[in-house]
Amino acid sequence: MDSAPEKTHDAAAPSSPSSSFGSWKERIFYPTILAGIVGGGAGLVSKHRKVHGLANISATYAANFAIVTACYCGAREFVIASRKSEPDDLLNSAIAGFGSGAILGRLQGGRLGAIRYSIIFTIAGTTADFAAIKQLPILKNYRDSLFGKELKLPEWSPIQVLDEEALARKRSREQQLQAERGIAFRKEESQ
């Protein structure tokens, strides 16, 4: 009865969002680096820092956080590619959290560890992705309100972006100064 054309999911769909380099960097590399930084910070306040040493415990926490995040983000990208879904789909996060938690939990604590870690990773990963999805537009608006679409320097900054007229005036002043300095330099040499 409805005469509106049906939208097909496969018809003229763009290539997978996970196949481009920029999206890979945004969804795997940046979270992994951020997790390493957070892990290093957690190591700084750890109660084990006196026993194992501040540098060792901070490096251990940073590496562990980064490994866990990289496994989770990689699994999420694999699920996105397998399901041919959008990156914002939270079911991808839940499946990736369950899978990566089960694998890392099995390595860490056997069968019981796999169950525990899969539940923890599912909840934590889906919550983090949900919060990121909700906060991303707010952060982009904030960034645009500060910098606009491109970075603009304040009026008081010694670095100024000149338009064509101001640039031409600056070049003519520089050429005039160079000519004056050249004449003065030649007079000094002749004496």
PDB file of C-alpha atoms in Angstrom:
ATOM      1  CA  MET A   1       0.000   0.000   0.000  1.00  0.00           C
ATOM      2  CA  ASP A   2       2.859   2.350   0.735  1.00  0.00           C
ATOM      3  CA  SER A   3       4.126   3.832  -2.525  1.00  0.00           C
ATOM      4  CA  ALA A   4       7.398   5.128  -1.046  1.00  0.00           C
ATOM      5  CA  PRO A   5      10.422   3.326  -2.453  1.00  0.00           C
ATOM      6  CA  GLU A   6      12.021   0.873  -0.093  1.00  0.00           C
ATOM      7  CA  LYS A   7      15.557   1.516   1.005  1.00  0.00           C
ATOM      8  CA  THR A   8      17.840  -1.395   0.384  1.00  0.00           C
ATOM      9  CA  HIS A   9      20.856  -1.761   2.595  1.00  0.00           C
ATOM     10  CA  ASP A  10      23.136  -3.022  -0.192  1.00  0.00           C
ATOM     11  CA  ALA A  11      22.116  -0.717  -3.021  1.00  0.00           C
ATOM     12  CA  ALA A  12      24.763   1.880  -3.789  1.00  0.00           C
ATOM     13  CA  ALA A  13      26.253   1.587  -0.326  1.00  0.00           C
ATOM     14  CA  PRO A  14      29.606   3.250   0.155  1.00  0.00           C
ATOM     15  CA  SER A  15      32.597   1.150   1.028  1.00  0.00           C
ATOM     16  CA  SER A  16      32.887  -0.122   4.560  1.00  0.00           C
ATOM     17  CA  PRO A  17      33.679   2.645   7.026  1.00  0.00           C
ATOM     18  CA  SER A  18      36.303   0.470   8.665  1.00  0.00           C
ATOM     19  CA  SER A  19      38.269   0.138   5.426  1.00  0.00           C
ATOM     20  CA  SER A  20      39.525   3.718   5.306  1.00  0.00           C
ATOM     21  CA  PHE A  21      42.784   4.637   7.011  1.00  0.00           C
ATOM     22  CA  GLY A  22      41.414   7.659   8.872  1.00  0.00           C
ATOM     23  CA  SER A  23      38.645   5.708  10.525  1.00  0.00           C
ATOM     24  CA  TRP A  24      41.072   2.959  11.520  1.00  0.00           C
ATOM     25  CA  LYS A  25      43.277   5.534  13.182  1.00  0.00           C
ATOM     26  CA  GLU A  26      40.348   7.121  14.991  1.00  0.00           C
ATOM     27  CA  ARG A  27      38.785   3.877  16.202  1.00  0.00           C
ATOM     28  CA  ILE A  28      41.833   1.746  17.095  1.00  0.00           C
ATOM     29  CA  PHE A  29      45.054   3.739  17.296  1.00  0.00           C
ATOM     30  CA  TYR A  30      43.875   6.798  19.240  1.00  0.00           C
ATOM     31  CA  PRO A  31      41.943   4.821  21.899  1.00  0.00           C
ATOM     32  CA  THR A  32      44.952   2.539  22.362  1.00  0.00           C
ATOM     33  CA  ILE A  33      47.319   5.486  22.867  1.00  0.00           C
ATOM     34  CA  LEU A  34      44.819   7.138  25.215  1.00  0.00           C
ATOM     35  CA  ALA A  35      44.466   3.906  27.205  1.00  0.00           C
ATOM     36  CA  GLY A  36      48.246   3.681  27.525  1.00  0.00           C
ATOM     37  CA  ILE A  37      48.357   7.214  28.906  1.00  0.00           C
ATOM     38  CA  VAL A  38      45.523   6.479  31.339  1.00  0.00           C
ATOM     39  CA  GLY A  39      47.237   3.236  32.368  1.00  0.00           C
ATOM     40  CA  GLY A  40      50.473   5.088  33.042  1.00  0.00           C
ATOM     41  CA  GLY A  41      48.555   7.567  35.174  1.00  0.00           C
ATOM     42  CA  ALA A  42      46.885   4.729  37.061  1.00  0.00           C
ATOM     43  CA  GLY A  43      50.324   3.278  37.703  1.00  0.00           C
ATOM     44  CA  LEU A  44      51.421   6.573  39.231  1.00  0.00           C
ATOM     45  CA  VAL A  45      48.764   6.289  41.940  1.00  0.00           C
ATOM     46  CA  SER A  46      48.902   2.497  42.354  1.00  0.00           C
ATOM     47  CA  LYS A  47      49.419   1.061  45.810  1.00  0.00           C
ATOM     48  CA  HIS A  48      52.033  -1.307  44.318  1.00  0.00           C
ATOM     49  CA  ARG A  49      54.380   1.491  43.220  1.00  0.00           C
ATOM     50  CA  LYS A  50      56.481   1.290  46.394  1.00  0.00           C
ATOM     51  CA  VAL A  51      57.063  -2.447  46.062  1.00  0.00           C
ATOM     52  CA  HIS A  52      57.709  -2.702  42.311  1.00  0.00           C
ATOM     53  CA  GLY A  53      59.012   0.789  41.647  1.00  0.00           C
ATOM     54  CA  LEU A  54      57.166   3.706  40.086  1.00  0.00           C
ATOM     55  CA  ALA A  55      58.598   3.295  36.594  1.00  0.00           C
ATOM     56  CA  ASN A  56      57.955  -0.453  36.433  1.00  0.00           C
ATOM     57  CA  ILE A  57      54.392  -0.310  37.704  1.00  0.00           C
ATOM     58  CA  SER A  58      53.487   2.668  35.499  1.00  0.00           C
ATOM     59  CA  ALA A  59      54.905   0.936  32.424  1.00  0.00           C
ATOM     60  CA  THR A  60      53.101  -2.298  33.318  1.00  0.00           C
ATOM     61  CA  TYR A  61      49.755  -0.561  33.782  1.00  0.00           C
ATOM     62  CA  ALA A  62      50.221   1.447  30.577  1.00  0.00           C
ATOM     63  CA  ALA A  63      51.074  -1.673  28.575  1.00  0.00           C
ATOM     64  CA  ASN A  64      48.190  -3.676  30.027  1.00  0.00           C
ATOM     65  CA  PHE A  65      45.631  -0.933  29.407  1.00  0.00           C
ATOM     66  CA  ALA A  66      46.900  -0.448  25.857  1.00  0.00           C
ATOM     67  CA  ILE A  67      46.853  -4.194  25.091  1.00  0.00           C
ATOM     68  CA  VAL A  68      43.328  -4.627  26.416  1.00  0.00           C
ATOM     69  CA  THR A  69      42.084  -1.577  24.514  1.00  0.00           C
ATOM     70  CA  ALA A  70      43.790  -2.654  21.284  1.00  0.00           C
ATOM     71  CA  CYS A  71      42.262  -6.138  21.548  1.00  0.00           C
ATOM     72  CA  TYR A  72      38.816  -4.709  22.203  1.00  0.00           C
ATOM     73  CA  CYS A  73      39.010  -2.096  19.434  1.00  0.00           C
ATOM     74  CA  GLY A  74      40.394  -4.632  16.964  1.00  0.00           C
ATOM     75  CA  ALA A  75      37.614  -7.071  17.823  1.00  0.00           C
ATOM     76  CA  ARG A  76      35.045  -4.295  17.410  1.00  0.00           C
ATOM     77  CA  GLU A  77      36.406  -3.465  13.947  1.00  0.00           C
ATOM     78  CA  PHE A  78      36.317  -7.161  13.048  1.00  0.00           C
ATOM     79  CA  VAL A  79      32.683  -7.376  14.156  1.00  0.00           C
ATOM     80  CA  ILE A  80      31.813  -4.214  12.193  1.00  0.00           C
ATOM     81  CA  ALA A  81      33.372  -5.698   9.054  1.00  0.00           C
ATOM     82  CA  SER A  82      31.773  -9.110   9.624  1.00  0.00           C
ATOM     83  CA  ARG A  83      28.288  -7.774  10.281  1.00  0.00           C
ATOM     84  CA  LYS A  84      28.636  -5.020   7.636  1.00  0.00           C
ATOM     85  CA  SER A  85      27.151  -2.571  10.097  1.00  0.00           C
ATOM     86  CA  GLU A  86      27.785   0.995  11.127  1.00  0.00           C
ATOM     87  CA  PRO A  87      30.486   1.840  13.690  1.00  0.00           C
ATOM     88  CA  ASP A  88      27.857   3.408  15.982  1.00  0.00           C
ATOM     89  CA  ASP A  89      25.972   0.124  16.449  1.00  0.00           C
ATOM     90  CA  LEU A  90      26.263  -0.835  20.123  1.00  0.00           C
ATOM     91  CA  LEU A  91      25.676  -4.516  19.367  1.00  0.00           C
ATOM     92  CA  ASN A  92      29.130  -4.483  17.752  1.00  0.00           C
ATOM     93  CA  SER A  93      30.563  -3.236  21.044  1.00  0.00           C
ATOM     94  CA  ALA A  94      28.792  -5.920  23.049  1.00  0.00           C
ATOM     95  CA  ILE A  95      29.927  -8.744  20.746  1.00  0.00           C
ATOM     96  CA  ALA A  96      33.492  -7.416  20.634  1.00  0.00           C
ATOM     97  CA  GLY A  97      33.590  -7.002  24.403  1.00  0.00           C
ATOM     98  CA  PHE A  98      32.309 -10.524  24.929  1.00  0.00           C
ATOM     99  CA  GLY A  99      34.801 -12.041  22.483  1.00  0.00           C
ATOM    100  CA  SER A 100      37.881 -10.109  23.538  1.00  0.00           C
ATOM    101  CA  GLY A 101      37.008 -10.552  27.219  1.00  0.00           C
ATOM    102  CA  ALA A 102      36.609 -14.291  26.749  1.00  0.00           C
ATOM    103  CA  ILE A 103      39.972 -14.630  24.991  1.00  0.00           C
ATOM    104  CA  LEU A 104      41.924 -12.424  27.402  1.00  0.00           C
ATOM    105  CA  GLY A 105      40.105 -13.908  30.410  1.00  0.00           C
ATOM    106  CA  ARG A 106      40.888 -17.432  29.297  1.00  0.00           C
ATOM    107  CA  LEU A 107      44.573 -16.504  29.043  1.00  0.00           C
ATOM    108  CA  GLN A 108      44.514 -14.831  32.443  1.00  0.00           C
ATOM    109  CA  GLY A 109      42.259 -16.991  34.602  1.00  0.00           C
ATOM    110  CA  GLY A 110      41.080 -20.138  32.857  1.00  0.00           C
ATOM    111  CA  ARG A 111      37.436 -20.975  32.208  1.00  0.00           C
ATOM    112  CA  LEU A 112      36.073 -18.949  35.123  1.00  0.00           C
ATOM    113  CA  GLY A 113      38.243 -15.994  34.105  1.00  0.00           C
ATOM    114  CA  ALA A 114      36.851 -16.169  30.570  1.00  0.00           C
ATOM    115  CA  ILE A 115      33.295 -15.888  31.873  1.00  0.00           C
ATOM    116  CA  ARG A 116      34.124 -13.070  34.270  1.00  0.00           C
ATOM    117  CA  TYR A 117      36.198 -11.074  31.786  1.00  0.00           C
ATOM    118  CA  SER A 118      33.689 -11.483  28.964  1.00  0.00           C
ATOM    119  CA  ILE A 119      30.921 -10.017  31.134  1.00  0.00           C
ATOM    120  CA  ILE A 120      33.151  -7.188  32.381  1.00  0.00           C
ATOM    121  CA  PHE A 121      34.431  -6.342  28.886  1.00  0.00           C
ATOM    122  CA  THR A 122      30.919  -6.447  27.433  1.00  0.00           C
ATOM    123  CA  ILE A 123      29.603  -4.002  30.010  1.00  0.00           C
ATOM    124  CA  ALA A 124      32.674  -1.737  30.084  1.00  0.00           C
ATOM    125  CA  GLY A 125      33.165  -1.654  26.303  1.00  0.00           C
ATOM    126  CA  THR A 126      29.525  -0.997  25.488  1.00  0.00           C
ATOM    127  CA  THR A 127      29.328   1.688  28.168  1.00  0.00           C
ATOM    128  CA  ALA A 128      32.480   3.393  26.896  1.00  0.00           C
ATOM    129  CA  ASP A 129      31.249   3.300  23.288  1.00  0.00           C
ATOM    130  CA  PHE A 130      27.819   4.597  24.304  1.00  0.00           C
ATOM    131  CA  ALA A 131      29.419   7.483  26.196  1.00  0.00           C
ATOM    132  CA  ALA A 132      31.750   8.210  23.277  1.00  0.00           C
ATOM    133  CA  ILE A 133      28.852   8.260  20.813  1.00  0.00           C
ATOM    134  CA  LYS A 134      26.917  10.665  23.023  1.00  0.00           C
ATOM    135  CA  GLN A 135      29.891  12.934  23.793  1.00  0.00           C
ATOM    136  CA  LEU A 136      31.404  13.163  20.303  1.00  0.00           C
ATOM    137  CA  PRO A 137      28.964  15.786  18.937  1.00  0.00           C
ATOM    138  CA  ILE A 138      29.361  17.849  22.100  1.00  0.00           C
ATOM    139  CA  LEU A 139      33.164  17.763  21.841  1.00  0.00           C
ATOM    140  CA  LYS A 140      33.057  18.664  18.134  1.00  0.00           C
ATOM    141  CA  ASN A 141      30.755  21.615  18.825  1.00  0.00           C
ATOM    142  CA  TYR A 142      33.046  22.770  21.627  1.00  0.00           C
ATOM    143  CA  ARG A 143      36.108  22.482  19.408  1.00  0.00           C
ATOM    144  CA  ASP A 144      34.344  24.392  16.605  1.00  0.00           C
ATOM    145  CA  SER A 145      33.254  27.102  19.037  1.00  0.00           C
ATOM    146  CA  LEU A 146      36.860  27.558  20.174  1.00  0.00           C
ATOM    147  CA  PHE A 147      38.634  27.322  16.853  1.00  0.00           C
ATOM    148  CA  GLY A 148      35.944  27.513  14.184  1.00  0.00           C
ATOM    149  CA  LYS A 149      36.332  25.213  11.229  1.00  0.00           C
ATOM    150  CA  GLU A 150      40.013  26.047  11.079  1.00  0.00           C
ATOM    151  CA  LEU A 151      42.464  27.282  13.644  1.00  0.00           C
ATOM    152  CA  LYS A 152      42.347  31.041  14.074  1.00  0.00           C
ATOM    153  CA  LEU A 153      44.997  32.911  15.985  1.00  0.00           C
ATOM    154  CA  PRO A 154      43.970  35.665  18.424  1.00  0.00           C
ATOM    155  CA  GLU A 155      44.378  39.307  17.465  1.00  0.00           C
ATOM    156  CA  TRP A 156      47.179  39.859  19.984  1.00  0.00           C
ATOM    157  CA  SER A 157      49.274  36.988  18.601  1.00  0.00           C
ATOM    158  CA  PRO A 158      52.562  37.988  16.980  1.00  0.00           C
ATOM    159  CA  ILE A 159      51.844  35.413  14.268  1.00  0.00           C
ATOM    160  CA  GLN A 160      49.314  36.869  11.858  1.00  0.00           C
ATOM    161  CA  VAL A 161      47.743  35.425   8.747  1.00  0.00           C
ATOM    162  CA  LEU A 162      47.924  38.130   6.113  1.00  0.00           C
ATOM    163  CA  ASP A 163      45.587  38.677   3.196  1.00  0.00           C
ATOM    164  CA  GLU A 164      47.021  39.320  -0.265  1.00  0.00           C
ATOM    165  CA  GLU A 165      47.165  43.115   0.095  1.00  0.00           C
ATOM    166  CA  ALA A 166      48.910  43.007   3.467  1.00  0.00           C
ATOM    167  CA  LEU A 167      51.302  40.367   2.166  1.00  0.00           C
ATOM    168  CA  ALA A 168      52.188  42.562  -0.843  1.00  0.00           C
ATOM    169  CA  ARG A 169      52.801  45.572   1.471  1.00  0.00           C
ATOM    170  CA  LYS A 170      55.005  43.433   3.717  1.00  0.00           C
ATOM    171  CA  ARG A 171      57.073  42.191   0.768  1.00  0.00           C
ATOM    172  CA  SER A 172      57.579  45.720  -0.565  1.00  0.00           C
ATOM    173  CA  ARG A 173      58.724  46.921   2.896  1.00  0.00           C
ATOM    174  CA  GLU A 174      61.132  43.980   3.149  1.00  0.00           C
ATOM    175  CA  GLN A 175      62.573  44.718  -0.300  1.00  0.00           C
ATOM    176  CA  GLN A 176      62.961  48.397   0.609  1.00  0.00           C
ATOM    177  CA  LEU A 177      64.748  47.503   3.863  1.00  0.00           C
ATOM    178  CA  GLN A 178      67.006  45.043   2.070  1.00  0.00           C
ATOM    179  CA  ALA A 179      67.921  47.714  -0.494  1.00  0.00           C
ATOM    180  CA  GLU A 180      68.724  50.237   2.259  1.00  0.00           C
ATOM    181  CA  ARG A 181      70.786  47.687   4.176  1.00  0.00           C
ATOM    182  CA  GLY A 182      72.591  46.698   1.005  1.00  0.00           C
ATOM    183  CA  ILE A 183      73.555  50.327   0.325  1.00  0.00           C
ATOM    184  CA  ALA A 184      74.719  50.813   3.915  1.00  0.00           C
ATOM    185  CA  PHE A 185      76.684  47.549   3.786  1.00  0.00           C
ATOM    186  CA  ARG A 186      78.412  48.549   0.532  1.00  0.00           C
ATOM    187  CA  LYS A 187      79.413  51.944   2.029  1.00  0.00           C
ATOM    188  CA  GLU A 188      80.983  50.193   5.028  1.00  0.00           C
ATOM    189  CA  GLU A 189      82.969  47.860   2.746  1.00  0.00           C
ATOM    190  CA  SER A 190      84.337  50.725   0.622  1.00  0.00           C
ATOM    191  CA  GLN A 191      85.731  52.632   3.613  1.00  0.00           C
TER     192      GLN A 191
END
